[in-house]
Amino acid sequence: MALQVDSRVHFCNTCYTMARTAEFDRDQVLQQAMELFWRQGYRNTSIRDLTEATGIGESSLYNAFGDKRALYCETLDLFFEMLMRVWKHETKDQSPLDGLRSFWYWMCDDAAGKHSGLGCMVVNTAVEVAPHDPEIRKMIRTIYAKIEMLMTGLLKQAQAEGELSPDKNVEAIARFLTHSTQGIRVMAKIRPTKTYMRDVAEQTLSVLN
């Protein structure tokens, strides 16, 4: 079984929402806001953009989520939770290395398919927001650390099951793969083709041979 990690980040103090009964589907609004931030970025998304995308008024948005930054933190947390659900699905009922490959192929297909040209919201945040916001930078560092821990756990399992050579440095490989996942999503913003993504994935995963 793949290593289980709590996908919740919740390091941003202002990310916690006010205790108030909402007259709308909060999860749906959060999903809509996440997709908007993912497409446009933090700075290019205004409160007006958010109210138009979610269909709720400005006062309701503030009452439910706080300010724009607090809402953004929650959407980033949601994005990571979604990613972890995919990880669990792709690595389930497979050998450790097959599960790792499956996750990579999903990532390539997603980058070239439904979310073509968007890149990764975590990467986008690391570039746009994290350099200027210590709390969000801490969130991003924690996300990357959790991804690296998941990959390390899967690689150690592969060694234990004889699927990966015991001579391999699994910590170094996990760091390499973690960084490579981010690189491939950046390239997908400008060249989002499945063939290109798969070629990169195959070469990257050759480190497991």
Short mmCIF file of C-alpha atoms in Angstrom, two decimals:
data_model
loop_
_atom_site.label_atom_id
_atom_site.label_comp_id
_atom_site.label_asym_id
_atom_site.label_seq_id
_atom_site.Cartn_x
_atom_site.Cartn_y
_atom_site.Cartn_z
CA MET A 1 0.00 0.00 0.00
CA ALA A 2 1.13 3.55 -0.68
CA LEU A 3 2.16 5.73 2.24
CA GLN A 4 -0.79 7.74 3.52
CA VAL A 5 -0.32 11.45 4.17
CA ASP A 6 -2.74 13.99 5.55
CA SER A 7 -3.32 16.22 2.53
CA ARG A 8 -4.58 19.17 4.55
CA VAL A 9 -2.11 22.05 4.72
CA HIS A 10 -3.86 24.77 6.76
CA PHE A 11 -0.81 26.83 7.72
CA CYS A 12 -2.25 30.19 6.78
CA ASN A 13 -3.79 31.81 9.87
CA THR A 14 -6.35 33.70 7.82
CA CYS A 15 -7.46 30.58 5.96
CA TYR A 16 -9.89 29.53 8.66
CA THR A 17 -13.42 30.54 7.79
CA MET A 18 -15.96 32.31 9.93
CA ALA A 19 -18.58 30.20 11.66
CA ARG A 20 -21.64 31.21 9.68
CA THR A 21 -24.42 29.31 7.97
CA ALA A 22 -24.15 29.93 4.24
CA GLU A 23 -27.04 30.09 1.81
CA PHE A 24 -25.03 28.44 -0.95
CA ASP A 25 -23.02 25.30 -1.57
CA ARG A 26 -19.71 26.22 0.03
CA ASP A 27 -17.79 23.36 -1.56
CA GLN A 28 -19.05 24.29 -5.00
CA VAL A 29 -18.09 27.93 -4.53
CA LEU A 30 -14.64 26.89 -3.34
CA GLN A 31 -14.22 24.69 -6.42
CA GLN A 32 -15.27 27.53 -8.73
CA ALA A 33 -12.90 29.95 -7.02
CA MET A 34 -10.04 27.45 -7.27
CA GLU A 35 -10.55 27.03 -11.01
CA LEU A 36 -10.60 30.79 -11.48
CA PHE A 37 -7.42 31.36 -9.45
CA TRP A 38 -5.78 28.47 -11.31
CA ARG A 39 -6.56 30.03 -14.68
CA GLN A 40 -5.85 33.68 -13.88
CA GLY A 41 -3.47 33.66 -10.93
CA TYR A 42 -3.84 35.46 -7.63
CA ARG A 43 -3.11 39.05 -8.63
CA ASN A 44 -5.12 38.94 -11.85
CA THR A 45 -8.24 37.72 -10.07
CA SER A 46 -10.37 40.43 -8.52
CA ILE A 47 -13.19 40.13 -6.02
CA ARG A 48 -15.56 41.06 -8.83
CA ASP A 49 -14.17 38.18 -10.90
CA LEU A 50 -14.82 35.85 -7.98
CA THR A 51 -18.38 37.01 -7.41
CA GLU A 52 -19.16 36.62 -11.11
CA ALA A 53 -17.60 33.15 -11.25
CA THR A 54 -19.29 31.89 -8.09
CA GLY A 55 -22.60 33.68 -8.44
CA ILE A 56 -22.61 35.00 -4.87
CA GLY A 57 -22.38 38.56 -3.62
CA GLU A 58 -19.26 40.23 -2.27
CA SER A 59 -20.56 40.41 1.29
CA SER A 60 -21.47 36.71 1.26
CA LEU A 61 -18.03 35.87 -0.09
CA TYR A 62 -16.32 37.82 2.68
CA ASN A 63 -18.60 36.40 5.37
CA ALA A 64 -17.95 32.83 4.28
CA PHE A 65 -14.25 32.95 3.45
CA GLY A 66 -12.76 36.18 4.75
CA ASP A 67 -10.67 38.25 2.33
CA LYS A 68 -9.30 37.24 -1.08
CA ARG A 69 -6.06 35.94 0.37
CA ALA A 70 -7.87 33.70 2.85
CA LEU A 71 -10.02 32.31 0.04
CA TYR A 72 -6.92 31.70 -2.04
CA CYS A 73 -5.33 29.71 0.80
CA GLU A 74 -8.40 27.50 0.97
CA THR A 75 -8.39 26.92 -2.78
CA LEU A 76 -4.72 25.98 -2.66
CA ASP A 77 -5.50 23.51 0.11
CA LEU A 78 -8.35 22.10 -2.01
CA PHE A 79 -6.06 21.73 -5.01
CA PHE A 80 -3.60 19.69 -2.97
CA GLU A 81 -6.37 17.53 -1.53
CA MET A 82 -7.53 16.78 -5.08
CA LEU A 83 -4.00 15.89 -6.09
CA MET A 84 -3.70 13.51 -3.16
CA ARG A 85 -6.96 11.80 -4.12
CA VAL A 86 -5.49 11.18 -7.56
CA TRP A 87 -2.27 9.86 -6.00
CA LYS A 88 -4.25 7.40 -3.88
CA HIS A 89 -6.30 6.26 -6.86
CA GLU A 90 -3.36 5.84 -9.24
CA THR A 91 -1.14 3.98 -6.77
CA LYS A 92 -3.85 1.68 -5.41
CA ASP A 93 -3.68 -2.07 -6.12
CA GLN A 94 -0.45 -1.81 -8.08
CA SER A 95 3.19 -2.53 -7.40
CA PRO A 96 5.04 0.51 -6.01
CA LEU A 97 6.82 1.40 -9.25
CA ASP A 98 3.78 0.73 -11.44
CA GLY A 99 1.79 3.02 -9.17
CA LEU A 100 4.43 5.73 -9.43
CA ARG A 101 4.46 5.43 -13.22
CA SER A 102 0.68 5.51 -13.31
CA PHE A 103 0.63 8.78 -11.37
CA TRP A 104 3.16 10.30 -13.75
CA TYR A 105 1.18 9.26 -16.82
CA TRP A 106 -1.98 10.72 -15.32
CA MET A 107 -0.14 13.97 -14.69
CA CYS A 108 1.03 14.12 -18.31
CA ASP A 109 -2.40 13.34 -19.70
CA ASP A 110 -4.06 15.90 -17.41
CA ALA A 111 -1.52 18.59 -18.31
CA ALA A 112 -2.18 17.98 -22.00
CA GLY A 113 -5.91 17.42 -21.64
CA LYS A 114 -8.57 18.96 -19.41
CA HIS A 115 -6.18 21.43 -17.77
CA SER A 116 -4.07 22.12 -20.83
CA GLY A 117 -1.98 25.27 -20.52
CA LEU A 118 -2.77 25.88 -16.85
CA GLY A 119 0.29 24.25 -15.34
CA CYS A 120 0.09 23.37 -11.64
CA MET A 121 -1.55 25.69 -9.13
CA VAL A 122 1.15 24.84 -6.57
CA VAL A 123 3.91 25.78 -9.02
CA ASN A 124 2.06 28.90 -10.09
CA THR A 125 1.73 29.93 -6.45
CA ALA A 126 5.39 29.20 -5.77
CA VAL A 127 6.35 31.61 -8.54
CA GLU A 128 3.73 34.33 -8.16
CA VAL A 129 2.80 34.53 -4.49
CA ALA A 130 5.24 32.62 -2.28
CA PRO A 131 8.23 34.98 -2.76
CA HIS A 132 6.21 37.83 -1.25
CA ASP A 133 4.16 35.99 1.38
CA PRO A 134 5.95 34.00 4.12
CA GLU A 135 2.85 32.09 5.23
CA ILE A 136 1.96 30.94 1.74
CA ARG A 137 5.62 30.12 1.12
CA LYS A 138 5.44 27.84 4.16
CA MET A 139 2.34 26.17 2.71
CA ILE A 140 4.14 25.51 -0.57
CA ARG A 141 7.22 24.11 1.16
CA THR A 142 4.99 21.80 3.20
CA ILE A 143 3.19 20.58 0.08
CA TYR A 144 6.46 19.75 -1.65
CA ALA A 145 7.74 18.02 1.49
CA LYS A 146 4.63 15.83 1.62
CA ILE A 147 4.92 14.91 -2.06
CA GLU A 148 8.58 14.01 -1.55
CA MET A 149 7.68 11.92 1.50
CA LEU A 150 5.05 10.02 -0.48
CA MET A 151 7.52 9.24 -3.24
CA THR A 152 10.20 8.21 -0.75
CA GLY A 153 7.77 5.84 0.92
CA LEU A 154 6.78 4.25 -2.39
CA LEU A 155 10.42 3.84 -3.43
CA LYS A 156 11.35 2.25 -0.10
CA GLN A 157 8.46 -0.13 -0.54
CA ALA A 158 9.72 -0.96 -4.03
CA GLN A 159 13.14 -1.81 -2.57
CA ALA A 160 11.59 -3.96 0.14
CA GLU A 161 9.64 -5.91 -2.47
CA GLY A 162 12.68 -6.34 -4.74
CA GLU A 163 11.26 -4.11 -7.45
CA LEU A 164 13.99 -1.47 -7.09
CA SER A 165 17.70 -2.05 -6.62
CA PRO A 166 18.84 -1.70 -2.98
CA ASP A 167 21.75 0.40 -4.26
CA LYS A 168 19.40 3.21 -5.30
CA ASN A 169 19.34 6.33 -3.10
CA VAL A 170 15.58 6.61 -2.66
CA GLU A 171 15.70 9.99 -0.91
CA ALA A 172 17.68 11.53 -3.78
CA ILE A 173 15.39 9.94 -6.37
CA ALA A 174 12.31 11.20 -4.54
CA ARG A 175 13.71 14.74 -4.54
CA PHE A 176 14.52 14.46 -8.25
CA LEU A 177 11.05 13.18 -9.11
CA THR A 178 9.35 15.82 -6.97
CA HIS A 179 11.23 18.60 -8.73
CA SER A 180 10.65 16.97 -12.11
CA THR A 181 6.88 16.86 -11.63
CA GLN A 182 6.91 20.62 -11.22
CA GLY A 183 9.11 21.11 -14.26
CA ILE A 184 6.84 19.09 -16.49
CA ARG A 185 3.80 21.11 -15.41
CA VAL A 186 5.65 24.35 -16.19
CA MET A 187 6.50 23.12 -19.70
CA ALA A 188 2.89 22.03 -20.14
CA LYS A 189 1.90 25.71 -19.97
CA ILE A 190 3.67 26.38 -23.26
CA ARG A 191 3.76 22.96 -24.96
CA PRO A 192 0.80 20.95 -23.68
CA THR A 193 0.91 17.92 -25.98
CA LYS A 194 0.50 14.36 -24.72
CA THR A 195 3.35 12.97 -26.85
CA TYR A 196 5.77 15.59 -25.57
CA MET A 197 4.71 15.06 -21.95
CA ARG A 198 4.97 11.28 -22.22
CA ASP A 199 8.45 11.49 -23.75
CA VAL A 200 9.62 13.61 -20.82
CA ALA A 201 7.99 11.23 -18.35
CA GLU A 202 9.63 8.16 -19.87
CA GLN A 203 13.08 9.73 -19.71
CA THR A 204 12.54 10.96 -16.17
CA LEU A 205 11.28 7.58 -14.92
CA SER A 206 14.28 5.84 -16.47
CA VAL A 207 16.06 6.74 -13.21
CA LEU A 208 14.14 3.81 -11.71
CA ASN A 209 15.73 1.26 -14.04
#
